[in-house]
XYZ file of C-alpha atoms in Angstrom:
265
model
C 12.764 -31.678 0.465
C 15.049 -34.136 -1.258
C 18.466 -33.050 -2.457
C 17.313 -33.528 -6.041
C 14.734 -30.765 -5.695
C 17.240 -28.150 -4.574
C 19.265 -26.212 -7.090
C 22.432 -24.785 -5.567
C 23.246 -21.457 -7.113
C 25.322 -18.624 -5.754
C 24.863 -15.185 -7.205
C 27.911 -13.039 -6.459
C 25.925 -9.829 -6.085
C 23.507 -11.003 -3.399
C 24.011 -10.908 0.389
C 24.052 -13.665 2.915
C 21.098 -13.439 5.248
C 18.825 -13.312 2.222
C 16.930 -16.099 0.504
C 15.548 -16.189 -2.997
C 12.865 -18.735 -3.725
C 11.660 -19.883 -7.093
C 9.083 -22.457 -7.979
C 10.320 -25.174 -10.330
C 7.669 -27.101 -12.169
C 7.947 -30.219 -14.286
C 5.561 -31.691 -16.858
C 4.599 -35.271 -15.977
C 1.565 -36.168 -18.101
C -0.451 -34.272 -20.670
C -1.917 -31.189 -18.990
C -0.479 -32.271 -15.653
C 2.227 -30.198 -14.033
C 3.849 -31.320 -10.782
C 5.153 -28.503 -8.643
C 8.282 -29.197 -6.683
C 9.008 -27.316 -3.448
C 10.400 -23.791 -3.427
C 14.044 -23.690 -4.409
C 16.409 -22.145 -1.919
C 19.044 -19.984 -3.550
C 21.610 -18.335 -1.255
C 22.385 -14.661 -1.900
C 25.536 -12.726 -1.421
C 26.238 -8.938 -1.310
C 24.598 -6.493 -3.722
C 21.109 -6.293 -5.392
C 18.922 -5.335 -2.451
C 15.741 -5.268 -4.463
C 15.602 -9.061 -4.334
C 15.720 -9.108 -0.536
C 13.327 -11.609 0.914
C 12.550 -12.035 4.588
C 9.515 -10.997 6.763
C 6.468 -9.481 5.005
C 3.019 -10.666 3.880
C 3.184 -13.405 1.310
C 2.217 -12.216 -2.189
C 2.524 -15.291 -4.364
C 1.265 -15.646 -7.906
C -1.326 -18.366 -8.407
C -0.583 -20.973 -11.010
C -2.936 -23.111 -13.170
C -4.120 -25.614 -16.918
C -7.201 -27.630 -17.276
C -6.615 -31.245 -16.215
C -8.793 -34.212 -17.235
C -10.817 -35.428 -14.252
C -10.091 -39.097 -14.955
C -6.313 -38.772 -14.731
C -4.411 -39.189 -11.447
C -0.935 -37.911 -10.670
C 1.692 -40.613 -10.078
C 2.193 -41.021 -6.325
C 5.956 -40.630 -6.590
C 5.602 -37.324 -8.448
C 3.893 -35.504 -5.577
C 6.066 -33.062 -3.585
C 6.697 -33.995 0.026
C 4.130 -32.391 2.315
C 1.293 -32.500 -0.240
C -1.211 -35.333 0.103
C -3.248 -35.919 -3.061
C -6.471 -37.926 -2.898
C -6.503 -41.325 -4.685
C -8.758 -39.923 -7.403
C -9.698 -36.503 -8.628
C -12.923 -34.984 -7.347
C -15.676 -35.473 -9.929
C -16.038 -32.519 -12.259
C -19.240 -31.960 -14.215
C -19.523 -30.135 -17.559
C -20.999 -27.269 -15.557
C -17.766 -27.031 -13.578
C -15.742 -26.876 -16.789
C -17.992 -24.177 -18.192
C -17.699 -22.175 -14.999
C -13.902 -22.454 -15.014
C -13.738 -21.484 -18.684
C -15.908 -18.431 -18.034
C -13.713 -17.476 -15.082
C -10.513 -17.785 -17.119
C -12.019 -15.840 -20.027
C -12.810 -12.998 -17.635
C -9.307 -13.116 -16.157
C -7.814 -12.869 -19.640
C -9.269 -9.341 -19.803
C -7.198 -8.167 -16.800
C -5.724 -4.919 -18.083
C -2.316 -5.052 -16.416
C -1.471 -8.439 -17.960
C 0.525 -9.515 -14.917
C -1.547 -12.536 -13.872
C 0.558 -15.691 -14.002
C -1.903 -18.496 -13.493
C -4.501 -20.191 -11.314
C -4.467 -23.664 -9.751
C -7.644 -25.010 -8.218
C -7.298 -27.873 -5.727
C -10.082 -29.377 -3.619
C -9.581 -32.076 -0.992
C -6.139 -32.819 -2.365
C -7.428 -33.199 -5.921
C -6.501 -30.973 -8.840
C -9.698 -29.665 -10.395
C -8.351 -27.228 -12.935
C -5.443 -24.988 -13.848
C -4.885 -22.286 -16.421
C -2.000 -19.983 -17.325
C -1.968 -16.438 -18.637
C 0.180 -13.970 -20.557
C 2.573 -16.469 -22.063
C 3.396 -18.318 -18.843
C 3.119 -22.077 -18.445
C 3.498 -24.777 -15.809
C 7.265 -24.724 -16.333
C 7.785 -20.956 -16.068
C 10.121 -19.768 -13.289
C 9.114 -16.690 -11.307
C 11.080 -14.313 -9.126
C 8.565 -13.756 -6.343
C 10.780 -11.165 -4.698
C 9.684 -9.974 -1.251
C 7.038 -12.682 -0.973
C 9.728 -14.760 0.704
C 9.998 -12.310 3.592
C 7.222 -14.413 5.099
C 9.384 -17.510 4.784
C 12.256 -15.848 6.638
C 9.854 -14.871 9.407
C 9.019 -18.591 9.608
C 12.729 -19.290 9.983
C 12.856 -16.834 12.873
C 9.951 -18.713 14.474
C 11.840 -21.980 13.999
C 14.996 -20.451 15.484
C 13.007 -19.398 18.549
C 11.294 -22.793 18.792
C 14.689 -24.481 18.724
C 15.968 -21.981 21.327
C 18.619 -20.748 18.923
C 17.089 -17.302 19.472
C 15.556 -16.526 22.855
C 12.512 -14.532 21.753
C 11.119 -11.657 19.708
C 11.528 -9.197 22.578
C 15.310 -9.598 22.529
C 17.403 -6.616 21.516
C 18.975 -7.140 18.105
C 22.304 -6.137 19.677
C 22.439 -9.573 21.321
C 22.885 -11.180 17.911
C 24.646 -8.512 15.831
C 28.258 -8.028 16.963
C 29.538 -4.505 16.511
C 26.081 -2.934 16.274
C 26.451 0.812 17.042
C 24.998 1.838 20.382
C 23.279 4.896 18.908
C 19.735 3.797 19.640
C 19.886 0.647 17.540
C 20.391 -1.400 20.691
C 16.762 -0.544 21.549
C 15.447 -2.240 18.406
C 13.901 -5.635 19.118
C 13.436 -8.575 16.791
C 9.710 -7.853 16.949
C 10.371 -4.345 15.625
C 12.160 -5.830 12.624
C 9.359 -8.293 11.934
C 6.774 -5.506 12.206
C 8.784 -3.107 10.015
C 8.981 -0.649 12.910
C 12.717 -0.486 13.524
C 12.901 3.311 13.643
C 15.805 3.334 11.179
C 15.905 6.103 8.584
C 14.994 3.592 5.899
C 11.993 3.647 3.609
C 11.863 1.689 0.348
C 9.232 4.135 -0.912
C 11.576 7.090 -0.397
C 14.855 6.869 -2.336
C 16.205 9.848 -0.387
C 16.404 7.869 2.845
C 19.867 6.433 3.593
C 18.411 2.973 4.223
C 16.500 2.753 0.949
C 17.164 -0.600 -0.716
C 18.384 1.084 -3.892
C 21.266 2.646 -2.000
C 22.316 -0.689 -0.617
C 22.465 -2.109 -4.124
C 25.572 -0.007 -4.555
C 27.220 -1.278 -1.372
C 29.817 -4.041 -1.269
C 29.508 -4.419 2.522
C 25.867 -4.712 3.492
C 26.238 -5.116 7.238
C 28.561 -2.111 7.424
C 26.138 -0.058 5.344
C 23.155 -1.046 7.491
C 25.046 -0.259 10.698
C 25.693 3.225 9.303
C 21.982 4.009 8.810
C 20.968 6.562 11.481
C 17.924 6.218 13.691
C 15.042 8.529 12.817
C 12.489 7.701 15.502
C 11.964 5.396 18.469
C 11.675 1.686 17.612
C 8.083 0.481 17.461
C 6.703 3.940 16.755
C 5.904 3.843 13.026
C 5.530 1.259 10.283
C 7.725 1.841 7.228
C 8.329 -0.872 4.668
C 12.033 -1.376 4.198
C 14.059 -4.419 3.239
C 16.788 -3.471 5.713
C 14.621 -4.930 8.471
C 14.344 -8.190 6.556
C 18.079 -8.340 5.949
C 18.818 -7.846 9.657
C 16.344 -10.593 10.571
C 18.223 -13.013 8.332
C 21.566 -11.887 9.737
C 20.353 -12.537 13.282
C 19.326 -16.090 12.403
C 22.666 -16.737 10.712
C 24.669 -15.425 13.660
C 22.590 -17.239 16.278
C 22.526 -20.534 14.377
C 26.139 -20.189 13.199
C 24.904 -21.266 9.802
C 24.192 -19.601 6.457
C 20.502 -18.812 6.208
C 19.959 -21.061 3.199
C 21.512 -24.031 5.023
C 19.378 -23.333 8.095
C 16.256 -23.244 5.920
C 17.167 -26.399 4.028
C 17.672 -28.284 7.294
C 14.721 -26.966 9.288
C 11.948 -25.693 7.036
């Protein structure tokens, strides 16, 4: 990712150890939108609901109909994407099928579909946007980036910055209370099975992300969350696990998480 594709932005209410990714898109030719890589935006203490680190990727699809005869300029293609020299041939039947598909999608009752992009063999076949969005719309994809932070943990292990997923988190989190938290492994964090009394679906739990929104010292607040069960015993979705994963990478790499990602991912 070139330096020109990265927007540096610090938000004073978001914690280190957390990444926020947005997709920036730029119009190049008529009906052609080039998508640049995900933007890495460091976060600093506060708004826990934006936390992004380990979980299944849930990304909106993006898409506008592009003429089959046009080809994207080679220098406009994001690094890591290889487009074919020419677009795959598209018959009128294909266009009719796409139009019928989009017309059906327009009826989606929740009106939260962003768009669809259809690519085959490196060639853009079609794209279409919904509900007022366009190729240049920015999206906060929230916890979708938990998957990207799990990739960073894999990179940290591959580079031997972190030994392995079976390590106790206490090896990388100085001052972690020895009240059962030392039995939590990195794998437990990645699997959302830390055993902490934290459940993002239950606002009454002390580790609920909403409670951490009010905290000015995230690591201190997370350390204060009591254990509820043995690590590895039960899956509960909570962003605390994601935050701790990012903190481990930062401590082990001696680098802010956004810098580590920019250099290695």
